[in-house]
């Protein structure tokens, strides 16, 4: 879902750049095996709007730096690394605030140019990220071999057609969907 603002041909007054944004999910999983369900995160309440700058460094698997207003103090922006799985409703929004620009720039902020984003998103690039996170896909392995050009929706289908061949879901876990050319075993049931 794109920001409902003007297209790239029209630049609204005061626009300083585009940014990927998301809301904090209603329920977030924590603890051992994700069994501890909480509302929001430690720093942000449910539905809080987080601004996600382009990632110049990798803070960890599916973790991103984000800028938002803290749960306890709604006036100032803070920079926190968040888990992607704690976010939902990704979209693109325009940046209009100098305070937000300062927080998005972080240590790269130039006081001589307070209205300049140092590492801006293009609107198309941010929209591609939003679309990919709103419709997540899972990696596929076929008989133990990774298939980088094939992905499936989450949850994966029980059967998958690839090059006219039917593959069967053998295992689904944290490393994606594992498919096999061998059909699953048929369960034996005794006759009465």
PDB file of C-alpha atoms in Angstrom:
ATOM      1  CA  UNK A   1       0.000   0.000   0.000  1.00  0.00           C
ATOM      2  CA  UNK A   2       1.569   3.256  -1.102  1.00  0.00           C
ATOM      3  CA  UNK A   3       1.348   6.619   0.569  1.00  0.00           C
ATOM      4  CA  UNK A   4      -1.726   8.395  -0.767  1.00  0.00           C
ATOM      5  CA  UNK A   5       0.253  11.522  -1.580  1.00  0.00           C
ATOM      6  CA  UNK A   6       1.226  12.869  -4.973  1.00  0.00           C
ATOM      7  CA  UNK A   7       3.239  10.994  -7.564  1.00  0.00           C
ATOM      8  CA  UNK A   8       6.923  11.642  -8.270  1.00  0.00           C
ATOM      9  CA  UNK A   9       5.953  14.193 -10.926  1.00  0.00           C
ATOM     10  CA  UNK A  10       4.336  16.339  -8.251  1.00  0.00           C
ATOM     11  CA  UNK A  11       6.519  17.344  -5.291  1.00  0.00           C
ATOM     12  CA  UNK A  12       4.467  18.596  -2.341  1.00  0.00           C
ATOM     13  CA  UNK A  13       5.557  21.746  -0.539  1.00  0.00           C
ATOM     14  CA  UNK A  14       7.893  20.993   2.338  1.00  0.00           C
ATOM     15  CA  UNK A  15       8.701  17.395   1.311  1.00  0.00           C
ATOM     16  CA  UNK A  16      12.226  16.507   2.481  1.00  0.00           C
ATOM     17  CA  UNK A  17      12.269  12.926   1.168  1.00  0.00           C
ATOM     18  CA  UNK A  18      10.523   9.559   1.189  1.00  0.00           C
ATOM     19  CA  UNK A  19      10.812   6.880   3.871  1.00  0.00           C
ATOM     20  CA  UNK A  20       9.656   3.327   4.504  1.00  0.00           C
ATOM     21  CA  UNK A  21       7.329   3.213   7.520  1.00  0.00           C
ATOM     22  CA  UNK A  22       5.542   0.469   9.454  1.00  0.00           C
ATOM     23  CA  UNK A  23       3.387   0.059  12.545  1.00  0.00           C
ATOM     24  CA  UNK A  24       4.241  -1.995  15.627  1.00  0.00           C
ATOM     25  CA  UNK A  25       2.225  -5.238  15.517  1.00  0.00           C
ATOM     26  CA  UNK A  26      -0.645  -5.879  17.930  1.00  0.00           C
ATOM     27  CA  UNK A  27       1.020  -9.022  19.276  1.00  0.00           C
ATOM     28  CA  UNK A  28       4.749  -9.685  19.421  1.00  0.00           C
ATOM     29  CA  UNK A  29       6.332 -13.028  20.312  1.00  0.00           C
ATOM     30  CA  UNK A  30       9.172 -13.138  22.850  1.00  0.00           C
ATOM     31  CA  UNK A  31      10.889 -15.632  25.117  1.00  0.00           C
ATOM     32  CA  UNK A  32      11.686 -19.264  24.575  1.00  0.00           C
ATOM     33  CA  UNK A  33      10.247 -20.484  21.253  1.00  0.00           C
ATOM     34  CA  UNK A  34       8.193 -17.283  20.995  1.00  0.00           C
ATOM     35  CA  UNK A  35       5.622 -18.478  23.528  1.00  0.00           C
ATOM     36  CA  UNK A  36       5.529 -15.201  25.478  1.00  0.00           C
ATOM     37  CA  UNK A  37       3.010 -13.034  23.597  1.00  0.00           C
ATOM     38  CA  UNK A  38       3.099  -9.310  24.450  1.00  0.00           C
ATOM     39  CA  UNK A  39       1.322  -6.179  23.256  1.00  0.00           C
ATOM     40  CA  UNK A  40       3.725  -3.937  21.340  1.00  0.00           C
ATOM     41  CA  UNK A  41       7.434  -3.842  22.145  1.00  0.00           C
ATOM     42  CA  UNK A  42       9.490  -2.642  25.081  1.00  0.00           C
ATOM     43  CA  UNK A  43       9.995   0.805  23.540  1.00  0.00           C
ATOM     44  CA  UNK A  44       6.873   1.265  21.389  1.00  0.00           C
ATOM     45  CA  UNK A  45       3.139   0.715  21.975  1.00  0.00           C
ATOM     46  CA  UNK A  46       0.832  -1.195  19.619  1.00  0.00           C
ATOM     47  CA  UNK A  47       0.326   0.673  16.354  1.00  0.00           C
ATOM     48  CA  UNK A  48       3.222   3.103  16.875  1.00  0.00           C
ATOM     49  CA  UNK A  49       4.495   4.539  13.594  1.00  0.00           C
ATOM     50  CA  UNK A  50       8.160   3.678  12.975  1.00  0.00           C
ATOM     51  CA  UNK A  51      10.287   5.276  10.272  1.00  0.00           C
ATOM     52  CA  UNK A  52      12.846   2.862   8.794  1.00  0.00           C
ATOM     53  CA  UNK A  53      15.898   4.456   7.153  1.00  0.00           C
ATOM     54  CA  UNK A  54      17.815   2.544   4.459  1.00  0.00           C
ATOM     55  CA  UNK A  55      20.109   0.101   6.241  1.00  0.00           C
ATOM     56  CA  UNK A  56      23.793   1.077   5.843  1.00  0.00           C
ATOM     57  CA  UNK A  57      24.830  -1.817   8.123  1.00  0.00           C
ATOM     58  CA  UNK A  58      23.331  -5.124   9.159  1.00  0.00           C
ATOM     59  CA  UNK A  59      22.389  -5.117  12.863  1.00  0.00           C
ATOM     60  CA  UNK A  60      21.405  -8.802  12.683  1.00  0.00           C
ATOM     61  CA  UNK A  61      19.105 -11.158  10.830  1.00  0.00           C
ATOM     62  CA  UNK A  62      15.833  -9.330  10.062  1.00  0.00           C
ATOM     63  CA  UNK A  63      16.596  -6.507  12.487  1.00  0.00           C
ATOM     64  CA  UNK A  64      16.509  -2.906  11.352  1.00  0.00           C
ATOM     65  CA  UNK A  65      17.285   0.472  12.821  1.00  0.00           C
ATOM     66  CA  UNK A  66      14.024   2.408  13.258  1.00  0.00           C
ATOM     67  CA  UNK A  67      13.001   5.860  14.439  1.00  0.00           C
ATOM     68  CA  UNK A  68       9.840   6.453  16.437  1.00  0.00           C
ATOM     69  CA  UNK A  69       8.319   8.176  19.433  1.00  0.00           C
ATOM     70  CA  UNK A  70       9.049   6.274  22.670  1.00  0.00           C
ATOM     71  CA  UNK A  71       6.299   4.657  24.710  1.00  0.00           C
ATOM     72  CA  UNK A  72       7.058   6.849  27.732  1.00  0.00           C
ATOM     73  CA  UNK A  73       7.841  10.165  25.995  1.00  0.00           C
ATOM     74  CA  UNK A  74       5.809  10.916  22.877  1.00  0.00           C
ATOM     75  CA  UNK A  75       7.585  14.190  22.102  1.00  0.00           C
ATOM     76  CA  UNK A  76      11.067  13.039  21.064  1.00  0.00           C
ATOM     77  CA  UNK A  77      12.212  10.591  18.427  1.00  0.00           C
ATOM     78  CA  UNK A  78      14.485   7.723  19.431  1.00  0.00           C
ATOM     79  CA  UNK A  79      16.600   5.350  17.340  1.00  0.00           C
ATOM     80  CA  UNK A  80      16.192   1.664  18.201  1.00  0.00           C
ATOM     81  CA  UNK A  81      16.954  -1.597  16.407  1.00  0.00           C
ATOM     82  CA  UNK A  82      13.696  -3.554  15.968  1.00  0.00           C
ATOM     83  CA  UNK A  83      12.815  -7.012  14.714  1.00  0.00           C
ATOM     84  CA  UNK A  84      11.039  -7.058  11.348  1.00  0.00           C
ATOM     85  CA  UNK A  85       8.570  -9.646  12.687  1.00  0.00           C
ATOM     86  CA  UNK A  86       7.338  -7.081  15.245  1.00  0.00           C
ATOM     87  CA  UNK A  87       6.194  -4.756  12.443  1.00  0.00           C
ATOM     88  CA  UNK A  88       3.205  -4.751  10.083  1.00  0.00           C
ATOM     89  CA  UNK A  89       1.470  -2.558   7.499  1.00  0.00           C
ATOM     90  CA  UNK A  90       4.600  -1.437   5.622  1.00  0.00           C
ATOM     91  CA  UNK A  91       4.145   1.587   3.348  1.00  0.00           C
ATOM     92  CA  UNK A  92       5.864   4.711   2.019  1.00  0.00           C
ATOM     93  CA  UNK A  93       5.405   8.170   3.558  1.00  0.00           C
ATOM     94  CA  UNK A  94       6.878  11.588   2.950  1.00  0.00           C
ATOM     95  CA  UNK A  95       9.230  13.178   5.491  1.00  0.00           C
ATOM     96  CA  UNK A  96       8.380  16.785   6.377  1.00  0.00           C
ATOM     97  CA  UNK A  97       9.973  17.323   9.822  1.00  0.00           C
ATOM     98  CA  UNK A  98      13.535  18.542  10.465  1.00  0.00           C
ATOM     99  CA  UNK A  99      13.515  16.702  13.809  1.00  0.00           C
ATOM    100  CA  UNK A 100      12.674  13.464  12.017  1.00  0.00           C
ATOM    101  CA  UNK A 101      15.410  14.116   9.436  1.00  0.00           C
ATOM    102  CA  UNK A 102      17.909  14.598  12.301  1.00  0.00           C
ATOM    103  CA  UNK A 103      16.882  11.246  13.835  1.00  0.00           C
ATOM    104  CA  UNK A 104      16.888   9.389  10.505  1.00  0.00           C
ATOM    105  CA  UNK A 105      20.375  10.708   9.700  1.00  0.00           C
ATOM    106  CA  UNK A 106      21.730   9.710  13.122  1.00  0.00           C
ATOM    107  CA  UNK A 107      25.478  10.288  13.460  1.00  0.00           C
ATOM    108  CA  UNK A 108      25.688  11.326   9.770  1.00  0.00           C
ATOM    109  CA  UNK A 109      23.491  14.401  10.365  1.00  0.00           C
ATOM    110  CA  UNK A 110      25.005  17.631   9.047  1.00  0.00           C
ATOM    111  CA  UNK A 111      23.930  20.684  11.123  1.00  0.00           C
ATOM    112  CA  UNK A 112      24.816  22.895   8.140  1.00  0.00           C
ATOM    113  CA  UNK A 113      22.098  21.110   6.103  1.00  0.00           C
ATOM    114  CA  UNK A 114      19.337  20.312   8.648  1.00  0.00           C
ATOM    115  CA  UNK A 115      16.710  19.560   5.984  1.00  0.00           C
ATOM    116  CA  UNK A 116      18.826  17.052   3.991  1.00  0.00           C
ATOM    117  CA  UNK A 117      18.432  13.288   4.371  1.00  0.00           C
ATOM    118  CA  UNK A 118      21.933  11.799   4.166  1.00  0.00           C
ATOM    119  CA  UNK A 119      20.870   8.380   2.879  1.00  0.00           C
ATOM    120  CA  UNK A 120      17.401   8.826   1.339  1.00  0.00           C
ATOM    121  CA  UNK A 121      15.035   6.197  -0.046  1.00  0.00           C
ATOM    122  CA  UNK A 122      13.739   6.606  -3.565  1.00  0.00           C
ATOM    123  CA  UNK A 123       9.975   6.221  -3.583  1.00  0.00           C
ATOM    124  CA  UNK A 124      10.148   3.139  -5.857  1.00  0.00           C
ATOM    125  CA  UNK A 125      12.821   1.432  -3.751  1.00  0.00           C
ATOM    126  CA  UNK A 126      10.852   1.989  -0.533  1.00  0.00           C
ATOM    127  CA  UNK A 127       7.649   0.728  -2.197  1.00  0.00           C
ATOM    128  CA  UNK A 128       9.420  -2.472  -3.333  1.00  0.00           C
ATOM    129  CA  UNK A 129      10.534  -3.124   0.258  1.00  0.00           C
ATOM    130  CA  UNK A 130       7.030  -2.425   1.565  1.00  0.00           C
ATOM    131  CA  UNK A 131       5.466  -4.816  -0.945  1.00  0.00           C
ATOM    132  CA  UNK A 132       7.962  -7.578  -0.158  1.00  0.00           C
ATOM    133  CA  UNK A 133       7.350  -7.324   3.614  1.00  0.00           C
ATOM    134  CA  UNK A 134       3.559  -7.081   3.301  1.00  0.00           C
ATOM    135  CA  UNK A 135       3.550 -10.282   1.241  1.00  0.00           C
ATOM    136  CA  UNK A 136       6.385 -12.383   2.711  1.00  0.00           C
ATOM    137  CA  UNK A 137       7.784 -15.321   0.788  1.00  0.00           C
ATOM    138  CA  UNK A 138       9.765 -18.291   2.060  1.00  0.00           C
ATOM    139  CA  UNK A 139      12.986 -19.787   0.691  1.00  0.00           C
ATOM    140  CA  UNK A 140      12.689 -23.196  -0.950  1.00  0.00           C
ATOM    141  CA  UNK A 141      14.992 -26.201  -0.696  1.00  0.00           C
ATOM    142  CA  UNK A 142      14.421 -29.194  -2.943  1.00  0.00           C
ATOM    143  CA  UNK A 143      15.919 -32.485  -1.766  1.00  0.00           C
ATOM    144  CA  UNK A 144      18.439 -30.577   0.371  1.00  0.00           C
ATOM    145  CA  UNK A 145      19.523 -28.086  -2.306  1.00  0.00           C
ATOM    146  CA  UNK A 146      18.725 -24.377  -2.073  1.00  0.00           C
ATOM    147  CA  UNK A 147      16.663 -22.907  -4.921  1.00  0.00           C
ATOM    148  CA  UNK A 148      17.296 -19.131  -4.861  1.00  0.00           C
ATOM    149  CA  UNK A 149      14.954 -18.383  -7.793  1.00  0.00           C
ATOM    150  CA  UNK A 150      11.959 -20.157  -6.235  1.00  0.00           C
ATOM    151  CA  UNK A 151       9.962 -18.884  -3.272  1.00  0.00           C
ATOM    152  CA  UNK A 152       6.577 -19.742  -1.805  1.00  0.00           C
ATOM    153  CA  UNK A 153       4.039 -17.819   0.293  1.00  0.00           C
ATOM    154  CA  UNK A 154       3.884 -18.180   4.052  1.00  0.00           C
ATOM    155  CA  UNK A 155       2.462 -20.739   4.938  1.00  0.00           C
ATOM    156  CA  UNK A 156       3.787 -22.859   2.058  1.00  0.00           C
ATOM    157  CA  UNK A 157       1.515 -25.090  -0.040  1.00  0.00           C
ATOM    158  CA  UNK A 158       1.598 -28.862   0.521  1.00  0.00           C
ATOM    159  CA  UNK A 159       2.455 -29.442  -3.146  1.00  0.00           C
ATOM    160  CA  UNK A 160       4.462 -27.315  -5.546  1.00  0.00           C
ATOM    161  CA  UNK A 161       4.691 -27.542  -9.342  1.00  0.00           C
ATOM    162  CA  UNK A 162       8.192 -26.828 -10.708  1.00  0.00           C
ATOM    163  CA  UNK A 163       9.035 -27.474 -14.360  1.00  0.00           C
ATOM    164  CA  UNK A 164       6.093 -29.886 -14.699  1.00  0.00           C
ATOM    165  CA  UNK A 165       7.206 -31.884 -11.660  1.00  0.00           C
ATOM    166  CA  UNK A 166       5.135 -32.191  -8.463  1.00  0.00           C
ATOM    167  CA  UNK A 167       7.113 -31.589  -5.269  1.00  0.00           C
ATOM    168  CA  UNK A 168       5.798 -32.445  -1.808  1.00  0.00           C
ATOM    169  CA  UNK A 169       6.315 -30.401   1.361  1.00  0.00           C
ATOM    170  CA  UNK A 170       8.579 -32.489   3.593  1.00  0.00           C
ATOM    171  CA  UNK A 171       9.425 -29.972   6.324  1.00  0.00           C
ATOM    172  CA  UNK A 172       8.711 -26.359   7.137  1.00  0.00           C
ATOM    173  CA  UNK A 173      10.878 -24.547   9.654  1.00  0.00           C
ATOM    174  CA  UNK A 174      12.948 -21.456  10.361  1.00  0.00           C
ATOM    175  CA  UNK A 175      15.116 -22.018   7.288  1.00  0.00           C
ATOM    176  CA  UNK A 176      12.208 -22.121   4.873  1.00  0.00           C
ATOM    177  CA  UNK A 177      10.176 -24.789   3.134  1.00  0.00           C
ATOM    178  CA  UNK A 178      11.848 -28.123   2.317  1.00  0.00           C
ATOM    179  CA  UNK A 179      10.288 -29.997  -0.579  1.00  0.00           C
ATOM    180  CA  UNK A 180      10.915 -33.537  -1.762  1.00  0.00           C
ATOM    181  CA  UNK A 181      10.322 -35.354  -5.044  1.00  0.00           C
ATOM    182  CA  UNK A 182       9.248 -38.385  -3.021  1.00  0.00           C
ATOM    183  CA  UNK A 183       5.585 -38.324  -1.968  1.00  0.00           C
ATOM    184  CA  UNK A 184       4.867 -38.559   1.755  1.00  0.00           C
ATOM    185  CA  UNK A 185       4.321 -42.046   3.156  1.00  0.00           C
ATOM    186  CA  UNK A 186       0.749 -43.290   3.305  1.00  0.00           C
ATOM    187  CA  UNK A 187      -0.424 -43.961   6.831  1.00  0.00           C
ATOM    188  CA  UNK A 188      -1.408 -47.587   7.362  1.00  0.00           C
ATOM    189  CA  UNK A 189      -4.779 -48.128   9.003  1.00  0.00           C
ATOM    190  CA  UNK A 190      -5.880 -51.571  10.144  1.00  0.00           C
ATOM    191  CA  UNK A 191      -9.013 -53.021   8.599  1.00  0.00           C
ATOM    192  CA  UNK A 192     -11.895 -53.641  11.015  1.00  0.00           C
TER     193      UNK A 192
END
